[in-house]
């Protein structure tokens, strides 16, 4: 029998609705798993035993009394620690916010709780979301459940690791230059960066506001669709928020890919680790068997993405942190301090050149989507690395190594979905990503659910 910790929310919800599974029973089971595993994995900064059990009892009573709210009712959720939570410390993984207790919830947290979700805990992360590794100088490194000597990816490291270890069925993340998709790839789970503005960013500590994308990380495409149903929606108090029509994303899970046109930018075929290249070629063949039409295409503007992403991210992060950088510089980790300092040195000319490159890339993507339905590539070009003692260098190197593959979707605001692609020669997960035109989440989830039918169920060791 599958451990409750590894059942998807889409499988748990009917059991809870039919009163065959108690939200209290489920929550207690997960909290026990957290107590055993978290001292090693370090996926949670703040487990919320009392809060979670109180919410679970409330959900159970509502359901028993016939007030079932829907498929999130009674489902525990891990919340990345840059989402503000009322009365509960929100650190952003940083000493700067070590004692910060917000007066209210982030919009996404309110929506998930209103749907009956249970807040299981606050998840570990790279400091201020500025990293791709899972190293944190304040709260310690998160370890990959597949092998504790390896990184889980970042910045949403705790969210992905908790899923892979069966400590939570659903988690939230944020993605500024790949922070949902990178840990999803390295930890063997599913990460969605939605269209910019589809999910309100109000109440989420910013990294670089024009690139920040809140989004879900889960163990299946169906669970991504489930969370997106509740997290998406217009927020009149959030300037980037889109007036997009309300959609049932679970309706897209047809597992159908026949005739879908997929373009592979040749840029994403260069410089791949041998294991990643082999897995991607195998995936390409599998997609053809599913009925997808695949062709290679040229998008030379992708070569500008790293420069644009670094310049804009560092500049916007430095602007947000400018006062504390002047007065509390030593409270930042060495890697984050380096990024912020580089942002203060970025000239107006460089920032404007980066924005011009961003617009050129956006136009190039629009043109590409006139020929194909989706774009495809490895999520990142490298295999999951071992944890290094030289953590500052490792995090900065990982940013540079992964940025060319992930940041283009942030710069252009298009949605991107990372799905498990298989295991490398070390037995560690790797991922590939689908990218679509603006507001094409339904098509992405359709592709993800079709791909999922080809993937064997793999349960991770804690």
CSV table of C-alpha atoms in Angstrom, one decimal:
chain,number,residue,atom,x,y,z
A,1,UNK,CA,0.0,0.0,0.0
A,2,UNK,CA,1.3,3.5,-0.9
A,3,UNK,CA,2.2,5.6,2.1
A,4,UNK,CA,-0.3,8.5,2.6
A,5,UNK,CA,2.7,10.8,2.3
A,6,UNK,CA,3.1,9.9,-1.4
A,7,UNK,CA,-0.5,10.1,-2.5
A,8,UNK,CA,-1.3,13.1,-4.7
A,9,UNK,CA,-3.8,15.7,-3.6
A,10,UNK,CA,-6.0,14.5,-6.5
A,11,UNK,CA,-6.1,11.0,-5.0
A,12,UNK,CA,-6.5,12.3,-1.4
A,13,UNK,CA,-9.4,14.6,-2.1
A,14,UNK,CA,-12.0,12.0,-3.1
A,15,UNK,CA,-11.1,10.0,0.0
A,16,UNK,CA,-11.6,13.0,2.2
A,17,UNK,CA,-14.8,14.0,0.5
A,18,UNK,CA,-16.3,10.5,1.0
A,19,UNK,CA,-15.1,10.6,4.6
A,20,UNK,CA,-12.9,7.6,4.0
A,21,UNK,CA,-9.8,9.6,5.2
A,22,UNK,CA,-9.8,12.1,8.0
A,23,UNK,CA,-7.9,15.4,7.5
A,24,UNK,CA,-6.7,15.1,11.0
A,25,UNK,CA,-5.4,11.6,10.4
A,26,UNK,CA,-3.6,12.8,7.2
A,27,UNK,CA,-2.1,15.8,8.9
A,28,UNK,CA,-0.9,13.8,11.9
A,29,UNK,CA,0.7,11.3,9.5
A,30,UNK,CA,2.6,14.0,7.6
A,31,UNK,CA,3.7,15.8,10.8
A,32,UNK,CA,5.2,12.5,12.1
A,33,UNK,CA,7.0,12.1,8.8
A,34,UNK,CA,8.3,15.7,9.1
A,35,UNK,CA,9.5,15.1,12.7
A,36,UNK,CA,11.5,12.1,11.4
A,37,UNK,CA,12.8,13.4,8.1
A,38,UNK,CA,13.2,17.2,8.5
A,39,UNK,CA,16.2,17.1,10.8
A,40,UNK,CA,18.2,15.6,7.9
A,41,UNK,CA,16.4,17.1,4.9
A,42,UNK,CA,15.9,20.6,6.3
A,43,UNK,CA,13.0,21.2,4.0
A,44,UNK,CA,11.0,23.2,6.6
A,45,UNK,CA,12.1,26.4,8.3
A,46,UNK,CA,9.0,26.4,10.5
A,47,UNK,CA,6.8,23.3,10.8
A,48,UNK,CA,3.4,24.4,12.1
A,49,UNK,CA,2.2,21.5,14.2
A,50,UNK,CA,-0.4,23.4,16.3
A,51,UNK,CA,-1.7,25.5,13.4
A,52,UNK,CA,-2.0,22.5,11.1
A,53,UNK,CA,-3.8,20.3,13.6
A,54,UNK,CA,-6.2,23.2,14.5
A,55,UNK,CA,-7.0,23.8,10.8
A,56,UNK,CA,-7.3,20.0,10.2
A,57,UNK,CA,-9.8,19.6,13.0
A,58,UNK,CA,-11.8,22.6,11.7
A,59,UNK,CA,-11.8,21.1,8.1
A,60,UNK,CA,-12.9,17.7,9.4
A,61,UNK,CA,-15.8,19.2,11.4
A,62,UNK,CA,-17.0,21.1,8.4
A,63,UNK,CA,-16.9,18.1,6.2
A,64,UNK,CA,-18.6,15.9,8.7
A,65,UNK,CA,-21.4,18.5,8.9
A,66,UNK,CA,-21.9,18.4,5.2
A,67,UNK,CA,-20.0,21.6,4.3
A,68,UNK,CA,-17.4,20.2,1.9
A,69,UNK,CA,-15.7,23.1,0.0
A,70,UNK,CA,-14.0,21.3,-2.8
A,71,UNK,CA,-10.8,19.3,-3.6
A,72,UNK,CA,-8.5,21.4,-1.5
A,73,UNK,CA,-10.6,20.9,1.6
A,74,UNK,CA,-8.6,19.1,4.3
A,75,UNK,CA,-5.4,18.9,2.1
A,76,UNK,CA,-2.1,20.0,3.9
A,77,UNK,CA,0.1,22.5,2.0
A,78,UNK,CA,3.6,23.6,2.5
A,79,UNK,CA,4.1,27.4,2.0
A,80,UNK,CA,7.4,28.8,0.8
A,81,UNK,CA,8.8,31.2,3.5
A,82,UNK,CA,8.6,34.3,1.3
A,83,UNK,CA,4.8,34.1,1.3
A,84,UNK,CA,3.5,36.3,4.2
A,85,UNK,CA,1.5,34.5,6.8
A,86,UNK,CA,-0.6,36.3,9.4
A,87,UNK,CA,0.9,35.9,12.9
A,88,UNK,CA,3.5,33.4,11.6
A,89,UNK,CA,7.1,34.3,11.1
A,90,UNK,CA,8.0,34.9,7.4
A,91,UNK,CA,11.8,35.1,6.9
A,92,UNK,CA,12.4,34.9,3.2
A,93,UNK,CA,15.2,32.7,4.2
A,94,UNK,CA,17.1,35.7,5.4
A,95,UNK,CA,18.5,37.2,8.6
A,96,UNK,CA,17.0,40.5,7.4
A,97,UNK,CA,13.5,39.2,8.0
A,98,UNK,CA,14.4,36.8,10.8
A,99,UNK,CA,11.9,38.2,13.3
A,100,UNK,CA,9.3,39.4,10.7
A,101,UNK,CA,5.7,38.4,11.6
A,102,UNK,CA,3.3,39.8,9.0
A,103,UNK,CA,-0.1,41.3,10.0
A,104,UNK,CA,-1.9,39.4,7.2
A,105,UNK,CA,-1.6,36.6,4.6
A,106,UNK,CA,-0.4,36.9,1.1
A,107,UNK,CA,-3.3,36.8,-1.3
A,108,UNK,CA,-2.4,33.2,-2.5
A,109,UNK,CA,-2.3,32.0,1.1
A,110,UNK,CA,-5.7,33.5,1.8
A,111,UNK,CA,-7.1,31.8,-1.3
A,112,UNK,CA,-5.7,28.4,-0.4
A,113,UNK,CA,-6.9,28.6,3.2
A,114,UNK,CA,-10.3,29.8,2.1
A,115,UNK,CA,-10.6,26.7,-0.1
A,116,UNK,CA,-10.0,24.5,3.0
A,117,UNK,CA,-6.3,24.0,2.7
A,118,UNK,CA,-4.2,23.3,5.8
A,119,UNK,CA,-1.0,25.2,6.4
A,120,UNK,CA,1.6,22.5,7.2
A,121,UNK,CA,4.6,24.7,7.6
A,122,UNK,CA,6.9,27.3,6.0
A,123,UNK,CA,9.5,26.0,3.6
A,124,UNK,CA,13.2,26.5,3.4
A,125,UNK,CA,14.6,28.4,0.4
A,126,UNK,CA,17.7,30.2,-0.9
A,127,UNK,CA,18.0,33.6,0.8
A,128,UNK,CA,15.5,36.1,-0.7
A,129,UNK,CA,15.0,33.7,-3.6
A,130,UNK,CA,18.4,34.6,-5.0
A,131,UNK,CA,19.8,31.2,-5.8
A,132,UNK,CA,19.5,27.9,-7.6
A,133,UNK,CA,21.0,25.5,-5.1
A,134,UNK,CA,19.1,25.2,-1.9
A,135,UNK,CA,22.0,26.5,0.2
A,136,UNK,CA,20.9,28.9,3.0
A,137,UNK,CA,23.5,30.7,5.2
A,138,UNK,CA,20.9,31.2,8.0
A,139,UNK,CA,18.8,28.1,8.0
A,140,UNK,CA,21.2,25.6,6.5
A,141,UNK,CA,21.2,23.6,3.2
A,142,UNK,CA,18.2,21.6,2.1
A,143,UNK,CA,19.2,18.1,1.0
A,144,UNK,CA,17.8,16.1,-1.9
A,145,UNK,CA,15.6,13.2,-0.7
A,146,UNK,CA,17.0,11.0,-3.6
A,147,UNK,CA,20.5,11.3,-2.1
A,148,UNK,CA,21.3,13.4,0.9
A,149,UNK,CA,24.8,14.3,-0.5
A,150,UNK,CA,23.1,16.2,-3.4
A,151,UNK,CA,21.4,19.5,-3.8
A,152,UNK,CA,17.6,19.7,-4.3
A,153,UNK,CA,17.8,22.9,-6.5
A,154,UNK,CA,16.5,26.3,-5.6
A,155,UNK,CA,15.3,28.7,-4.7
A,156,UNK,CA,12.2,26.8,-3.8
A,157,UNK,CA,14.3,24.0,-2.3
A,158,UNK,CA,12.2,23.1,0.7
A,159,UNK,CA,9.0,23.0,-1.4
A,160,UNK,CA,10.4,20.5,-3.9
A,161,UNK,CA,12.3,18.4,-1.3
A,162,UNK,CA,9.2,18.0,0.9
A,163,UNK,CA,7.2,16.8,-2.1
A,164,UNK,CA,9.9,14.3,-3.1
A,165,UNK,CA,10.2,13.0,0.4
A,166,UNK,CA,6.4,12.6,1.0
A,167,UNK,CA,6.2,15.3,3.6
A,168,UNK,CA,3.5,17.3,1.9
A,169,UNK,CA,1.1,16.7,-1.0
A,170,UNK,CA,1.2,20.3,-2.3
A,171,UNK,CA,3.5,23.3,-1.9
A,172,UNK,CA,3.9,26.8,-3.1
A,173,UNK,CA,7.0,28.3,-4.7
A,174,UNK,CA,8.1,31.4,-6.5
A,175,UNK,CA,10.0,31.7,-9.8
A,176,UNK,CA,12.1,34.8,-10.7
A,177,UNK,CA,14.7,33.1,-12.9
A,178,UNK,CA,13.8,29.5,-12.5
A,179,UNK,CA,13.1,28.9,-8.8
A,180,UNK,CA,10.1,26.7,-9.3
A,181,UNK,CA,11.4,24.7,-12.3
A,182,UNK,CA,15.1,24.2,-11.2
A,183,UNK,CA,14.2,22.4,-7.9
A,184,UNK,CA,11.3,20.6,-9.6
A,185,UNK,CA,13.9,19.2,-12.1
A,186,UNK,CA,16.5,18.3,-9.5
A,187,UNK,CA,14.0,16.7,-7.1
A,188,UNK,CA,11.8,14.8,-9.6
A,189,UNK,CA,8.5,16.7,-9.2
A,190,UNK,CA,6.4,19.1,-11.3
A,191,UNK,CA,6.9,22.9,-11.2
A,192,UNK,CA,4.8,25.5,-12.9
A,193,UNK,CA,5.8,29.1,-13.6
A,194,UNK,CA,2.5,30.6,-14.7
A,195,UNK,CA,2.0,33.6,-17.0
A,196,UNK,CA,3.2,36.8,-15.4
A,197,UNK,CA,0.3,38.3,-13.4
A,198,UNK,CA,-1.9,35.3,-13.5
A,199,UNK,CA,-1.4,34.8,-9.8
A,200,UNK,CA,-1.2,37.8,-7.5
A,201,UNK,CA,2.2,38.5,-6.0
A,202,UNK,CA,0.7,40.7,-3.3
A,203,UNK,CA,2.1,39.6,0.0
A,204,UNK,CA,5.1,37.7,-1.5
A,205,UNK,CA,8.5,39.2,-0.5
A,206,UNK,CA,9.9,40.4,-3.9
A,207,UNK,CA,13.1,39.3,-5.5
A,208,UNK,CA,12.8,41.2,-8.8
A,209,UNK,CA,9.3,42.5,-9.2
A,210,UNK,CA,9.1,42.5,-13.0
A,211,UNK,CA,10.3,38.8,-13.1
A,212,UNK,CA,8.6,37.4,-9.9
A,213,UNK,CA,6.0,34.6,-10.5
A,214,UNK,CA,4.3,32.8,-7.6
A,215,UNK,CA,3.2,29.3,-8.6
A,216,UNK,CA,2.6,25.7,-7.4
A,217,UNK,CA,5.0,22.8,-7.1
A,218,UNK,CA,3.4,19.4,-6.9
A,219,UNK,CA,3.9,15.7,-7.7
A,220,UNK,CA,1.6,15.7,-10.7
A,221,UNK,CA,0.1,17.8,-13.5
A,222,UNK,CA,-3.3,17.2,-12.1
A,223,UNK,CA,-2.2,18.7,-8.7
A,224,UNK,CA,-0.7,21.7,-10.5
A,225,UNK,CA,-4.1,22.3,-12.2
A,226,UNK,CA,-5.9,21.9,-8.9
A,227,UNK,CA,-3.8,24.5,-7.1
A,228,UNK,CA,-3.9,26.9,-10.1
A,229,UNK,CA,-7.7,26.8,-10.0
A,230,UNK,CA,-7.5,28.5,-6.6
A,231,UNK,CA,-4.4,30.6,-6.8
A,232,UNK,CA,-5.1,32.3,-10.2
A,233,UNK,CA,-7.3,35.3,-10.5
A,234,UNK,CA,-7.3,39.1,-10.9
A,235,UNK,CA,-6.2,41.2,-7.9
A,236,UNK,CA,-7.1,44.9,-8.3
A,237,UNK,CA,-4.5,45.8,-5.7
A,238,UNK,CA,-1.6,44.1,-7.5
A,239,UNK,CA,-0.4,46.2,-10.4
A,240,UNK,CA,0.9,43.4,-12.6
A,241,UNK,CA,-2.3,41.3,-12.1
A,242,UNK,CA,-4.1,40.2,-15.3
A,243,UNK,CA,-7.8,40.5,-16.0
A,244,UNK,CA,-7.8,36.9,-17.3
A,245,UNK,CA,-11.0,34.9,-17.4
A,246,UNK,CA,-11.5,32.3,-14.7
A,247,UNK,CA,-10.6,28.9,-16.1
A,248,UNK,CA,-11.0,25.3,-14.8
A,249,UNK,CA,-7.5,24.1,-15.4
A,250,UNK,CA,-8.3,20.5,-14.4
A,251,UNK,CA,-10.5,20.3,-17.6
A,252,UNK,CA,-7.2,20.4,-19.6
A,253,UNK,CA,-6.0,17.1,-18.3
A,254,UNK,CA,-7.0,15.1,-21.4
A,255,UNK,CA,-3.6,13.3,-21.7
A,256,UNK,CA,-3.9,14.0,-25.4
A,257,UNK,CA,-0.9,15.1,-27.4
A,258,UNK,CA,-1.7,13.9,-30.9
A,259,UNK,CA,-0.9,16.5,-33.5
A,260,UNK,CA,0.6,19.0,-31.0
A,261,UNK,CA,3.3,21.0,-32.7
A,262,UNK,CA,6.4,21.3,-30.5
A,263,UNK,CA,9.5,23.4,-31.4
A,264,UNK,CA,12.9,22.7,-29.9
A,265,UNK,CA,15.2,25.8,-30.0
A,266,UNK,CA,18.6,24.6,-31.1
A,267,UNK,CA,20.0,26.9,-28.4
A,268,UNK,CA,18.7,24.3,-25.9
A,269,UNK,CA,20.7,21.5,-27.6
A,270,UNK,CA,24.1,23.1,-26.9
A,271,UNK,CA,26.4,22.4,-24.0
A,272,UNK,CA,24.3,19.7,-22.3
A,273,UNK,CA,25.7,17.3,-19.8
A,274,UNK,CA,25.9,13.8,-21.4
A,275,UNK,CA,23.2,12.4,-19.1
A,276,UNK,CA,20.9,15.3,-19.8
A,277,UNK,CA,21.4,15.0,-23.5
A,278,UNK,CA,20.7,11.2,-23.5
A,279,UNK,CA,17.5,11.7,-21.4
A,280,UNK,CA,16.3,14.5,-23.6
A,281,UNK,CA,16.8,12.6,-26.8
A,282,UNK,CA,14.9,9.7,-25.2
A,283,UNK,CA,12.1,12.1,-24.2
A,284,UNK,CA,12.0,13.5,-27.7
A,285,UNK,CA,11.4,10.0,-29.1
A,286,UNK,CA,8.7,9.3,-26.5
A,287,UNK,CA,6.8,12.5,-27.4
A,288,UNK,CA,6.8,11.5,-31.0
A,289,UNK,CA,5.2,8.2,-30.0
A,290,UNK,CA,2.6,10.2,-28.2
A,291,UNK,CA,1.7,11.9,-31.5
A,292,UNK,CA,3.5,15.2,-31.1
A,293,UNK,CA,5.0,16.8,-34.2
A,294,UNK,CA,8.5,18.0,-33.3
A,295,UNK,CA,10.9,20.2,-35.1
A,296,UNK,CA,14.0,22.2,-34.3
A,297,UNK,CA,13.8,25.9,-34.6
A,298,UNK,CA,16.2,28.9,-34.4
A,299,UNK,CA,15.7,31.6,-31.7
A,300,UNK,CA,19.1,33.4,-31.8
A,301,UNK,CA,17.7,36.0,-29.3
A,302,UNK,CA,18.0,33.4,-26.5
A,303,UNK,CA,21.7,34.2,-26.4
A,304,UNK,CA,20.9,37.5,-24.9
A,305,UNK,CA,18.8,36.1,-22.1
A,306,UNK,CA,21.6,35.6,-19.5
A,307,UNK,CA,22.8,39.2,-19.8
A,308,UNK,CA,19.2,40.6,-19.6
A,309,UNK,CA,18.2,38.4,-16.8
A,310,UNK,CA,21.3,39.2,-14.6
A,311,UNK,CA,21.1,42.9,-15.2
A,312,UNK,CA,17.4,43.2,-14.5
A,313,UNK,CA,17.3,40.8,-11.6
A,314,UNK,CA,20.3,42.3,-9.8
A,315,UNK,CA,19.1,45.9,-10.4
A,316,UNK,CA,15.6,45.3,-9.2
A,317,UNK,CA,16.7,43.3,-6.2
A,318,UNK,CA,19.3,46.0,-5.3
A,319,UNK,CA,16.6,48.7,-5.5
A,320,UNK,CA,14.3,46.8,-3.1
A,321,UNK,CA,17.1,46.0,-0.6
A,322,UNK,CA,19.0,49.3,-1.0
A,323,UNK,CA,18.5,50.7,2.5
A,324,UNK,CA,19.2,47.5,4.4
A,325,UNK,CA,22.2,46.9,2.1
A,326,UNK,CA,23.6,50.2,3.3
A,327,UNK,CA,22.8,49.6,7.0
A,328,UNK,CA,22.8,45.8,7.4
A,329,UNK,CA,25.2,44.6,4.8
A,330,UNK,CA,26.7,41.9,7.0
A,331,UNK,CA,23.3,40.4,7.6
A,332,UNK,CA,23.1,39.2,4.0
A,333,UNK,CA,24.8,35.9,2.9
A,334,UNK,CA,27.9,36.4,0.9
A,335,UNK,CA,26.3,35.2,-2.3
A,336,UNK,CA,23.3,37.4,-2.0
A,337,UNK,CA,25.4,40.4,-1.0
A,338,UNK,CA,27.5,39.8,-4.2
A,339,UNK,CA,24.3,39.8,-6.3
A,340,UNK,CA,22.9,42.9,-4.7
A,341,UNK,CA,26.2,44.8,-4.9
A,342,UNK,CA,26.4,44.0,-8.6
A,343,UNK,CA,22.9,45.5,-9.0
A,344,UNK,CA,24.0,48.8,-7.5
A,345,UNK,CA,26.8,48.9,-10.1
A,346,UNK,CA,24.6,48.3,-13.0
A,347,UNK,CA,24.4,51.5,-15.1
A,348,UNK,CA,21.2,52.9,-16.5
A,349,UNK,CA,22.6,52.2,-20.0
A,350,UNK,CA,23.1,48.5,-19.1
A,351,UNK,CA,19.6,48.3,-17.6
A,352,UNK,CA,18.1,49.8,-20.7
A,353,UNK,CA,20.1,47.5,-23.0
A,354,UNK,CA,18.8,44.6,-20.9
A,355,UNK,CA,15.2,45.8,-21.4
A,356,UNK,CA,15.8,46.1,-25.1
A,357,UNK,CA,17.1,42.5,-25.2
A,358,UNK,CA,14.0,41.5,-23.2
A,359,UNK,CA,11.7,43.0,-25.8
A,360,UNK,CA,13.6,41.4,-28.7
A,361,UNK,CA,13.3,38.0,-27.0
A,362,UNK,CA,9.6,38.6,-26.4
A,363,UNK,CA,9.1,39.4,-30.1
A,364,UNK,CA,11.1,36.3,-31.1
A,365,UNK,CA,8.9,34.1,-28.9
A,366,UNK,CA,5.7,35.5,-30.3
A,367,UNK,CA,7.1,34.7,-33.8
A,368,UNK,CA,8.0,31.2,-32.8
A,369,UNK,CA,4.5,30.6,-31.5
A,370,UNK,CA,3.1,31.4,-34.9
A,371,UNK,CA,4.8,28.1,-36.1
A,372,UNK,CA,4.5,25.8,-33.0
A,373,UNK,CA,2.1,25.3,-30.1
A,374,UNK,CA,4.8,24.8,-27.5
A,375,UNK,CA,8.6,25.1,-27.0
A,376,UNK,CA,10.6,22.3,-25.4
A,377,UNK,CA,14.0,21.9,-23.9
A,378,UNK,CA,15.8,20.5,-20.8
A,379,UNK,CA,14.8,22.4,-17.7
A,380,UNK,CA,18.5,22.9,-17.0
A,381,UNK,CA,21.5,21.7,-19.0
A,382,UNK,CA,23.4,20.1,-16.0
A,383,UNK,CA,23.0,17.0,-13.9
A,384,UNK,CA,22.1,17.5,-10.2
A,385,UNK,CA,25.3,18.4,-8.4
A,386,UNK,CA,26.7,17.2,-5.0
A,387,UNK,CA,26.6,19.6,-2.1
A,388,UNK,CA,29.8,21.6,-2.0
A,389,UNK,CA,31.5,23.1,1.0
A,390,UNK,CA,32.2,26.1,-1.2
A,391,UNK,CA,28.5,26.9,-1.2
A,392,UNK,CA,28.8,30.6,-2.2
A,393,UNK,CA,30.7,29.7,-5.4
A,394,UNK,CA,28.4,26.8,-6.0
A,395,UNK,CA,25.3,28.9,-5.8
A,396,UNK,CA,26.7,31.6,-8.1
A,397,UNK,CA,28.0,29.0,-10.6
A,398,UNK,CA,24.5,27.3,-10.6
A,399,UNK,CA,22.8,30.6,-11.3
A,400,UNK,CA,25.1,31.1,-14.3
A,401,UNK,CA,24.7,27.5,-15.5
A,402,UNK,CA,20.9,27.3,-15.3
A,403,UNK,CA,19.9,30.9,-16.1
A,404,UNK,CA,20.1,30.6,-19.9
A,405,UNK,CA,17.5,27.8,-19.9
A,406,UNK,CA,15.1,29.2,-17.3
A,407,UNK,CA,15.2,33.0,-17.3
A,408,UNK,CA,13.8,33.5,-20.9
A,409,UNK,CA,10.3,32.5,-19.6
A,410,UNK,CA,10.6,35.0,-16.8
A,411,UNK,CA,11.8,37.8,-19.0
A,412,UNK,CA,9.0,37.3,-21.5
A,413,UNK,CA,6.3,36.4,-18.9
A,414,UNK,CA,5.3,33.2,-20.8
A,415,UNK,CA,4.2,30.1,-18.8
A,416,UNK,CA,6.7,27.2,-18.4
A,417,UNK,CA,6.2,23.8,-16.9
A,418,UNK,CA,9.0,21.5,-15.7
A,419,UNK,CA,8.2,17.8,-15.7
A,420,UNK,CA,10.4,14.8,-14.6
A,421,UNK,CA,12.4,13.5,-17.5
A,422,UNK,CA,14.0,10.4,-15.9
A,423,UNK,CA,17.1,9.6,-13.7
A,424,UNK,CA,20.7,10.3,-14.5
A,425,UNK,CA,23.6,7.9,-14.1
A,426,UNK,CA,23.8,8.8,-10.4
A,427,UNK,CA,20.1,7.9,-9.9
A,428,UNK,CA,19.2,11.6,-9.5
A,429,UNK,CA,16.2,13.2,-11.3
A,430,UNK,CA,16.4,15.4,-14.3
A,431,UNK,CA,13.7,17.6,-15.9
A,432,UNK,CA,12.5,19.0,-19.1
A,433,UNK,CA,10.3,22.1,-19.6
A,434,UNK,CA,7.4,23.0,-21.9
A,435,UNK,CA,6.9,26.7,-22.7
A,436,UNK,CA,3.8,28.2,-24.2
A,437,UNK,CA,2.4,31.5,-25.3
A,438,UNK,CA,0.8,33.8,-22.8
A,439,UNK,CA,-2.1,32.3,-20.9
A,440,UNK,CA,-1.6,28.8,-22.4
A,441,UNK,CA,-1.5,27.1,-19.0
A,442,UNK,CA,-4.3,24.7,-20.2
A,443,UNK,CA,-2.2,23.5,-23.1
A,444,UNK,CA,0.9,23.1,-20.9
A,445,UNK,CA,-1.0,21.0,-18.4
A,446,UNK,CA,-2.5,18.9,-21.2
A,447,UNK,CA,1.1,18.2,-22.4
A,448,UNK,CA,2.2,17.5,-18.9
A,449,UNK,CA,-0.6,15.1,-18.2
A,450,UNK,CA,0.1,13.3,-21.5
A,451,UNK,CA,3.8,13.0,-20.7
A,452,UNK,CA,3.0,11.8,-17.2
A,453,UNK,CA,1.4,8.6,-18.6
A,454,UNK,CA,4.9,7.6,-19.8
A,455,UNK,CA,6.6,8.1,-16.5
A,456,UNK,CA,6.9,5.2,-14.0
A,457,UNK,CA,5.9,6.0,-10.4
A,458,UNK,CA,9.1,6.5,-8.4
A,459,UNK,CA,9.0,6.9,-4.6
A,460,UNK,CA,11.9,8.7,-3.1
A,461,UNK,CA,13.9,7.6,-0.2
A,462,UNK,CA,14.0,10.0,2.8
